[in-house]
Amino acid sequence: MSCVPWKGDKAKSESLELPQAAPPRIYHEKQRRELCALHALNNVFQDGNAFTRETLQEIFQRLSPNTMVTPHKKSMLGNGNYDVNVIMAALQTKGYEAVWWDKRRDVSAIALTNVMGFIMNLPSSLCWGPLKLPLKRQHWICVREVGGAYYNLDSKLKMPEWIGGESELRCCVADVLGSVCVDGGPTVVCGGS
């Protein structure tokens, strides 16, 4: 099963047995504007108050105080579109370490006991109604463990997508790194400092 909904195999996912226990309570923030970095951060912390748009704007301004055009992407109206530098600085404000994962490394090297979650940057289409526009976009998603299982907490999903245990997570992350992040989209592994 792919942890990226548009990459999944319907036949595979329909035959997949879901856990029998009642699902845990999962915080899943939904997509607004270009705030996917905010949603990914709040989803990884499982707290809608972990960060606000204003908090990320302050971090952005601190990283690039005297310039209107910066390498730390954002919309000019403060509606989001933040890059990995803003995400990494935001994690540091909460005492967490962010590690930029090199997709050439084997995912079996990730010490999952030290990982709070994954924040991955994936290619995304921009749609206007039923039309898919030919613009290259990026989208931040969160994958993390909740209640003993891993979930895709992509803010574009209607609800969290169950991935499974550690082996399924490693397959999912390897799949994303190997096929979806073809343009070198960053993957941030979030762990305690």
PDB file of C-alpha atoms in Angstrom:
ATOM      1  CA  MET A   1       0.000   0.000   0.000  1.00  0.00           C
ATOM      2  CA  SER A   2       1.324   3.390  -0.888  1.00  0.00           C
ATOM      3  CA  CYS A   3       1.202   6.079   1.780  1.00  0.00           C
ATOM      4  CA  VAL A   4       0.610   8.620  -0.952  1.00  0.00           C
ATOM      5  CA  PRO A   5      -3.052   8.414  -2.028  1.00  0.00           C
ATOM      6  CA  TRP A   6      -2.490   9.207  -5.701  1.00  0.00           C
ATOM      7  CA  LYS A   7       0.227   6.527  -5.950  1.00  0.00           C
ATOM      8  CA  GLY A   8      -1.805   3.718  -4.342  1.00  0.00           C
ATOM      9  CA  ASP A   9      -3.026   0.508  -5.899  1.00  0.00           C
ATOM     10  CA  LYS A  10      -6.822   0.317  -5.436  1.00  0.00           C
ATOM     11  CA  ALA A  11      -6.920  -3.480  -5.646  1.00  0.00           C
ATOM     12  CA  LYS A  12      -4.198  -3.722  -3.012  1.00  0.00           C
ATOM     13  CA  SER A  13      -5.785  -1.208  -0.646  1.00  0.00           C
ATOM     14  CA  GLU A  14      -9.245  -2.798  -0.927  1.00  0.00           C
ATOM     15  CA  SER A  15      -7.904  -6.205   0.092  1.00  0.00           C
ATOM     16  CA  LEU A  16      -5.786  -4.820   2.928  1.00  0.00           C
ATOM     17  CA  GLU A  17      -7.008  -5.793   6.379  1.00  0.00           C
ATOM     18  CA  LEU A  18      -7.268  -2.845   8.725  1.00  0.00           C
ATOM     19  CA  PRO A  19      -6.566  -3.192  12.437  1.00  0.00           C
ATOM     20  CA  GLN A  20      -9.490  -4.649  14.401  1.00  0.00           C
ATOM     21  CA  ALA A  21      -9.057  -2.462  17.495  1.00  0.00           C
ATOM     22  CA  ALA A  22     -10.841   0.858  17.696  1.00  0.00           C
ATOM     23  CA  PRO A  23      -8.708   3.490  15.972  1.00  0.00           C
ATOM     24  CA  PRO A  24      -6.907   5.920  18.270  1.00  0.00           C
ATOM     25  CA  ARG A  25      -7.921   9.552  18.459  1.00  0.00           C
ATOM     26  CA  ILE A  26      -5.833  11.272  15.798  1.00  0.00           C
ATOM     27  CA  TYR A  27      -5.425  15.017  15.302  1.00  0.00           C
ATOM     28  CA  HIS A  28      -5.637  15.663  11.542  1.00  0.00           C
ATOM     29  CA  GLU A  29      -5.496  19.272  10.358  1.00  0.00           C
ATOM     30  CA  LYS A  30      -7.046  19.904   6.921  1.00  0.00           C
ATOM     31  CA  GLN A  31      -5.626  21.980   4.079  1.00  0.00           C
ATOM     32  CA  ARG A  32      -6.226  25.754   4.004  1.00  0.00           C
ATOM     33  CA  ARG A  33      -4.594  28.126   1.525  1.00  0.00           C
ATOM     34  CA  GLU A  34      -0.891  27.344   1.082  1.00  0.00           C
ATOM     35  CA  LEU A  35      -0.409  26.421   4.742  1.00  0.00           C
ATOM     36  CA  CYS A  36       0.598  22.778   4.268  1.00  0.00           C
ATOM     37  CA  ALA A  37       3.814  23.361   6.275  1.00  0.00           C
ATOM     38  CA  LEU A  38       1.714  24.600   9.205  1.00  0.00           C
ATOM     39  CA  HIS A  39      -0.645  21.628   8.890  1.00  0.00           C
ATOM     40  CA  ALA A  40       2.252  19.143   8.684  1.00  0.00           C
ATOM     41  CA  LEU A  41       3.850  20.629  11.813  1.00  0.00           C
ATOM     42  CA  ASN A  42       0.609  20.607  13.804  1.00  0.00           C
ATOM     43  CA  ASN A  43      -0.134  17.068  12.618  1.00  0.00           C
ATOM     44  CA  VAL A  44       3.314  15.831  13.649  1.00  0.00           C
ATOM     45  CA  PHE A  45       2.821  17.362  17.120  1.00  0.00           C
ATOM     46  CA  GLN A  46      -0.811  16.158  17.231  1.00  0.00           C
ATOM     47  CA  ASP A  47      -1.766  19.623  18.470  1.00  0.00           C
ATOM     48  CA  GLY A  48      -3.668  22.299  16.567  1.00  0.00           C
ATOM     49  CA  ASN A  49      -2.088  24.935  18.795  1.00  0.00           C
ATOM     50  CA  ALA A  50       1.530  23.831  18.344  1.00  0.00           C
ATOM     51  CA  PHE A  51       2.067  26.462  15.630  1.00  0.00           C
ATOM     52  CA  THR A  52       0.050  29.247  14.043  1.00  0.00           C
ATOM     53  CA  ARG A  53       0.401  31.075  10.761  1.00  0.00           C
ATOM     54  CA  GLU A  54       1.695  34.042  12.767  1.00  0.00           C
ATOM     55  CA  THR A  55       4.358  31.880  14.442  1.00  0.00           C
ATOM     56  CA  LEU A  56       5.628  30.648  11.083  1.00  0.00           C
ATOM     57  CA  GLN A  57       5.590  34.208   9.705  1.00  0.00           C
ATOM     58  CA  GLU A  58       7.737  35.333  12.659  1.00  0.00           C
ATOM     59  CA  ILE A  59      10.186  32.493  11.992  1.00  0.00           C
ATOM     60  CA  PHE A  60      10.229  33.418   8.306  1.00  0.00           C
ATOM     61  CA  GLN A  61      10.954  37.066   9.160  1.00  0.00           C
ATOM     62  CA  ARG A  62      13.725  36.034  11.558  1.00  0.00           C
ATOM     63  CA  LEU A  63      15.367  33.940   8.819  1.00  0.00           C
ATOM     64  CA  SER A  64      15.114  36.766   6.265  1.00  0.00           C
ATOM     65  CA  PRO A  65      14.602  40.031   8.164  1.00  0.00           C
ATOM     66  CA  ASN A  66      15.471  42.689   5.595  1.00  0.00           C
ATOM     67  CA  THR A  67      14.247  41.383   2.300  1.00  0.00           C
ATOM     68  CA  MET A  68      10.976  41.042   0.409  1.00  0.00           C
ATOM     69  CA  VAL A  69      12.207  38.280  -1.919  1.00  0.00           C
ATOM     70  CA  THR A  70      13.938  35.451  -0.106  1.00  0.00           C
ATOM     71  CA  PRO A  71      14.965  31.856  -0.542  1.00  0.00           C
ATOM     72  CA  HIS A  72      12.549  30.961   2.295  1.00  0.00           C
ATOM     73  CA  LYS A  73       9.469  30.745   0.092  1.00  0.00           C
ATOM     74  CA  LYS A  74       6.220  32.282   1.237  1.00  0.00           C
ATOM     75  CA  SER A  75       3.362  34.041  -0.435  1.00  0.00           C
ATOM     76  CA  MET A  76       3.616  37.815  -0.308  1.00  0.00           C
ATOM     77  CA  LEU A  77       0.330  37.915   1.643  1.00  0.00           C
ATOM     78  CA  GLY A  78       1.626  35.650   4.399  1.00  0.00           C
ATOM     79  CA  ASN A  79      -0.553  32.737   3.329  1.00  0.00           C
ATOM     80  CA  GLY A  80       2.157  30.105   3.630  1.00  0.00           C
ATOM     81  CA  ASN A  81       4.213  28.210   1.067  1.00  0.00           C
ATOM     82  CA  TYR A  82       7.113  27.860   3.522  1.00  0.00           C
ATOM     83  CA  ASP A  83      10.287  25.959   2.743  1.00  0.00           C
ATOM     84  CA  VAL A  84      12.291  23.435   4.747  1.00  0.00           C
ATOM     85  CA  ASN A  85      14.284  26.137   6.583  1.00  0.00           C
ATOM     86  CA  VAL A  86      11.119  27.494   8.222  1.00  0.00           C
ATOM     87  CA  ILE A  87      10.011  23.969   9.183  1.00  0.00           C
ATOM     88  CA  MET A  88      13.408  23.096  10.671  1.00  0.00           C
ATOM     89  CA  ALA A  89      13.546  26.364  12.646  1.00  0.00           C
ATOM     90  CA  ALA A  90       9.974  25.808  13.889  1.00  0.00           C
ATOM     91  CA  LEU A  91      10.869  22.327  15.168  1.00  0.00           C
ATOM     92  CA  GLN A  92      13.881  23.770  16.992  1.00  0.00           C
ATOM     93  CA  THR A  93      11.641  26.239  18.860  1.00  0.00           C
ATOM     94  CA  LYS A  94       9.926  23.213  20.449  1.00  0.00           C
ATOM     95  CA  GLY A  95      13.217  21.525  21.366  1.00  0.00           C
ATOM     96  CA  TYR A  96      13.114  19.020  18.518  1.00  0.00           C
ATOM     97  CA  GLU A  97      15.855  18.180  16.112  1.00  0.00           C
ATOM     98  CA  ALA A  98      15.153  18.032  12.402  1.00  0.00           C
ATOM     99  CA  VAL A  99      17.316  15.818  10.226  1.00  0.00           C
ATOM    100  CA  TRP A 100      17.251  16.251   6.469  1.00  0.00           C
ATOM    101  CA  TRP A 101      17.131  12.657   5.225  1.00  0.00           C
ATOM    102  CA  ASP A 102      19.262  11.863   2.183  1.00  0.00           C
ATOM    103  CA  LYS A 103      17.086   9.719  -0.087  1.00  0.00           C
ATOM    104  CA  ARG A 104      20.151   7.696  -1.155  1.00  0.00           C
ATOM    105  CA  ARG A 105      20.396   6.260   2.366  1.00  0.00           C
ATOM    106  CA  ASP A 106      18.588   3.053   3.265  1.00  0.00           C
ATOM    107  CA  VAL A 107      15.464   3.723   5.354  1.00  0.00           C
ATOM    108  CA  SER A 108      16.336   0.734   7.552  1.00  0.00           C
ATOM    109  CA  ALA A 109      18.986   3.021   9.098  1.00  0.00           C
ATOM    110  CA  ILE A 110      16.273   5.228  10.643  1.00  0.00           C
ATOM    111  CA  ALA A 111      16.071   4.591  14.408  1.00  0.00           C
ATOM    112  CA  LEU A 112      12.287   4.826  14.710  1.00  0.00           C
ATOM    113  CA  THR A 113      12.420   4.884  18.518  1.00  0.00           C
ATOM    114  CA  ASN A 114      14.043   8.333  18.236  1.00  0.00           C
ATOM    115  CA  VAL A 115      11.588   9.649  15.630  1.00  0.00           C
ATOM    116  CA  MET A 116       8.461  11.648  16.406  1.00  0.00           C
ATOM    117  CA  GLY A 117       7.414  11.813  12.755  1.00  0.00           C
ATOM    118  CA  PHE A 118       8.306  12.517   9.155  1.00  0.00           C
ATOM    119  CA  ILE A 119       7.589  15.669   7.191  1.00  0.00           C
ATOM    120  CA  MET A 120       7.979  15.138   3.447  1.00  0.00           C
ATOM    121  CA  ASN A 121       7.794  17.548   0.524  1.00  0.00           C
ATOM    122  CA  LEU A 122       6.023  16.046  -2.488  1.00  0.00           C
ATOM    123  CA  PRO A 123       5.116  17.260  -5.961  1.00  0.00           C
ATOM    124  CA  SER A 124       1.511  18.420  -6.120  1.00  0.00           C
ATOM    125  CA  SER A 125      -0.868  19.476  -8.870  1.00  0.00           C
ATOM    126  CA  LEU A 126      -2.723  22.758  -8.830  1.00  0.00           C
ATOM    127  CA  CYS A 127      -6.345  22.365  -9.872  1.00  0.00           C
ATOM    128  CA  TRP A 128      -8.951  24.921 -10.784  1.00  0.00           C
ATOM    129  CA  GLY A 129     -12.224  23.082 -10.535  1.00  0.00           C
ATOM    130  CA  PRO A 130     -11.892  19.916 -12.638  1.00  0.00           C
ATOM    131  CA  LEU A 131      -8.902  21.309 -14.568  1.00  0.00           C
ATOM    132  CA  LYS A 132      -5.373  20.341 -13.598  1.00  0.00           C
ATOM    133  CA  LEU A 133      -3.083  23.316 -14.279  1.00  0.00           C
ATOM    134  CA  PRO A 134       0.436  22.676 -15.638  1.00  0.00           C
ATOM    135  CA  LEU A 135       2.182  24.383 -12.724  1.00  0.00           C
ATOM    136  CA  LYS A 136       4.872  22.716 -10.658  1.00  0.00           C
ATOM    137  CA  ARG A 137       3.879  22.847  -6.991  1.00  0.00           C
ATOM    138  CA  GLN A 138       5.140  21.257  -3.783  1.00  0.00           C
ATOM    139  CA  HIS A 139       3.149  20.024  -0.784  1.00  0.00           C
ATOM    140  CA  TRP A 140       4.248  19.143   2.770  1.00  0.00           C
ATOM    141  CA  ILE A 141       2.787  16.017   4.380  1.00  0.00           C
ATOM    142  CA  CYS A 142       3.235  14.414   7.790  1.00  0.00           C
ATOM    143  CA  VAL A 143       3.590  10.716   8.588  1.00  0.00           C
ATOM    144  CA  ARG A 144       3.719   9.650  12.221  1.00  0.00           C
ATOM    145  CA  GLU A 145       2.932   6.947  14.751  1.00  0.00           C
ATOM    146  CA  VAL A 146      -0.275   7.211  16.772  1.00  0.00           C
ATOM    147  CA  GLY A 147      -1.446   4.423  19.067  1.00  0.00           C
ATOM    148  CA  GLY A 148       1.114   1.895  17.839  1.00  0.00           C
ATOM    149  CA  ALA A 149       0.443   2.327  14.100  1.00  0.00           C
ATOM    150  CA  TYR A 150       1.733   4.751  11.490  1.00  0.00           C
ATOM    151  CA  TYR A 151      -0.579   7.103   9.604  1.00  0.00           C
ATOM    152  CA  ASN A 152      -0.326   9.419   6.617  1.00  0.00           C
ATOM    153  CA  LEU A 153      -1.648  12.739   7.936  1.00  0.00           C
ATOM    154  CA  ASP A 154      -1.574  14.596   4.612  1.00  0.00           C
ATOM    155  CA  SER A 155      -3.763  17.673   5.081  1.00  0.00           C
ATOM    156  CA  LYS A 156      -5.317  17.090   1.644  1.00  0.00           C
ATOM    157  CA  LEU A 157      -6.779  13.757   2.784  1.00  0.00           C
ATOM    158  CA  LYS A 158     -10.339  13.649   4.137  1.00  0.00           C
ATOM    159  CA  MET A 159      -9.123  11.498   7.019  1.00  0.00           C
ATOM    160  CA  PRO A 160      -5.846   9.947   8.218  1.00  0.00           C
ATOM    161  CA  GLU A 161      -4.650   7.036   6.082  1.00  0.00           C
ATOM    162  CA  TRP A 162      -3.501   3.964   8.005  1.00  0.00           C
ATOM    163  CA  ILE A 163      -0.054   2.735   6.914  1.00  0.00           C
ATOM    164  CA  GLY A 164       0.617  -0.047   9.432  1.00  0.00           C
ATOM    165  CA  GLY A 165       3.597  -1.017  11.560  1.00  0.00           C
ATOM    166  CA  GLU A 166       7.316  -0.341  11.270  1.00  0.00           C
ATOM    167  CA  SER A 167       7.927  -2.531   8.213  1.00  0.00           C
ATOM    168  CA  GLU A 168       5.019  -0.945   6.308  1.00  0.00           C
ATOM    169  CA  LEU A 169       6.255   2.502   7.310  1.00  0.00           C
ATOM    170  CA  ARG A 170       9.744   1.761   6.004  1.00  0.00           C
ATOM    171  CA  CYS A 171       8.259   0.531   2.705  1.00  0.00           C
ATOM    172  CA  CYS A 172       6.100   3.650   2.501  1.00  0.00           C
ATOM    173  CA  VAL A 173       9.003   6.031   3.163  1.00  0.00           C
ATOM    174  CA  ALA A 174      11.230   4.138   0.693  1.00  0.00           C
ATOM    175  CA  ASP A 175       8.448   4.347  -1.916  1.00  0.00           C
ATOM    176  CA  VAL A 176       8.040   8.086  -1.398  1.00  0.00           C
ATOM    177  CA  LEU A 177      11.785   8.732  -1.486  1.00  0.00           C
ATOM    178  CA  GLY A 178      12.341   6.488  -4.495  1.00  0.00           C
ATOM    179  CA  SER A 179       9.482   7.472  -6.745  1.00  0.00           C
ATOM    180  CA  VAL A 180       7.600  10.547  -5.606  1.00  0.00           C
ATOM    181  CA  CYS A 181      10.453  12.767  -4.448  1.00  0.00           C
ATOM    182  CA  VAL A 182      12.186  12.487  -7.820  1.00  0.00           C
ATOM    183  CA  ASP A 183      13.155  16.154  -7.825  1.00  0.00           C
ATOM    184  CA  GLY A 184      14.912  15.891  -4.488  1.00  0.00           C
ATOM    185  CA  GLY A 185      11.994  17.078  -2.369  1.00  0.00           C
ATOM    186  CA  PRO A 186      13.229  17.168   1.211  1.00  0.00           C
ATOM    187  CA  THR A 187      12.228  14.673   3.868  1.00  0.00           C
ATOM    188  CA  VAL A 188      12.654  15.848   7.433  1.00  0.00           C
ATOM    189  CA  VAL A 189      12.888  13.296  10.220  1.00  0.00           C
ATOM    190  CA  CYS A 190      11.696  14.892  13.468  1.00  0.00           C
ATOM    191  CA  GLY A 191      13.141  13.652  16.744  1.00  0.00           C
ATOM    192  CA  GLY A 192      13.765  14.849  20.282  1.00  0.00           C
ATOM    193  CA  SER A 193      16.965  16.778  20.838  1.00  0.00           C
TER     194      SER A 193
END
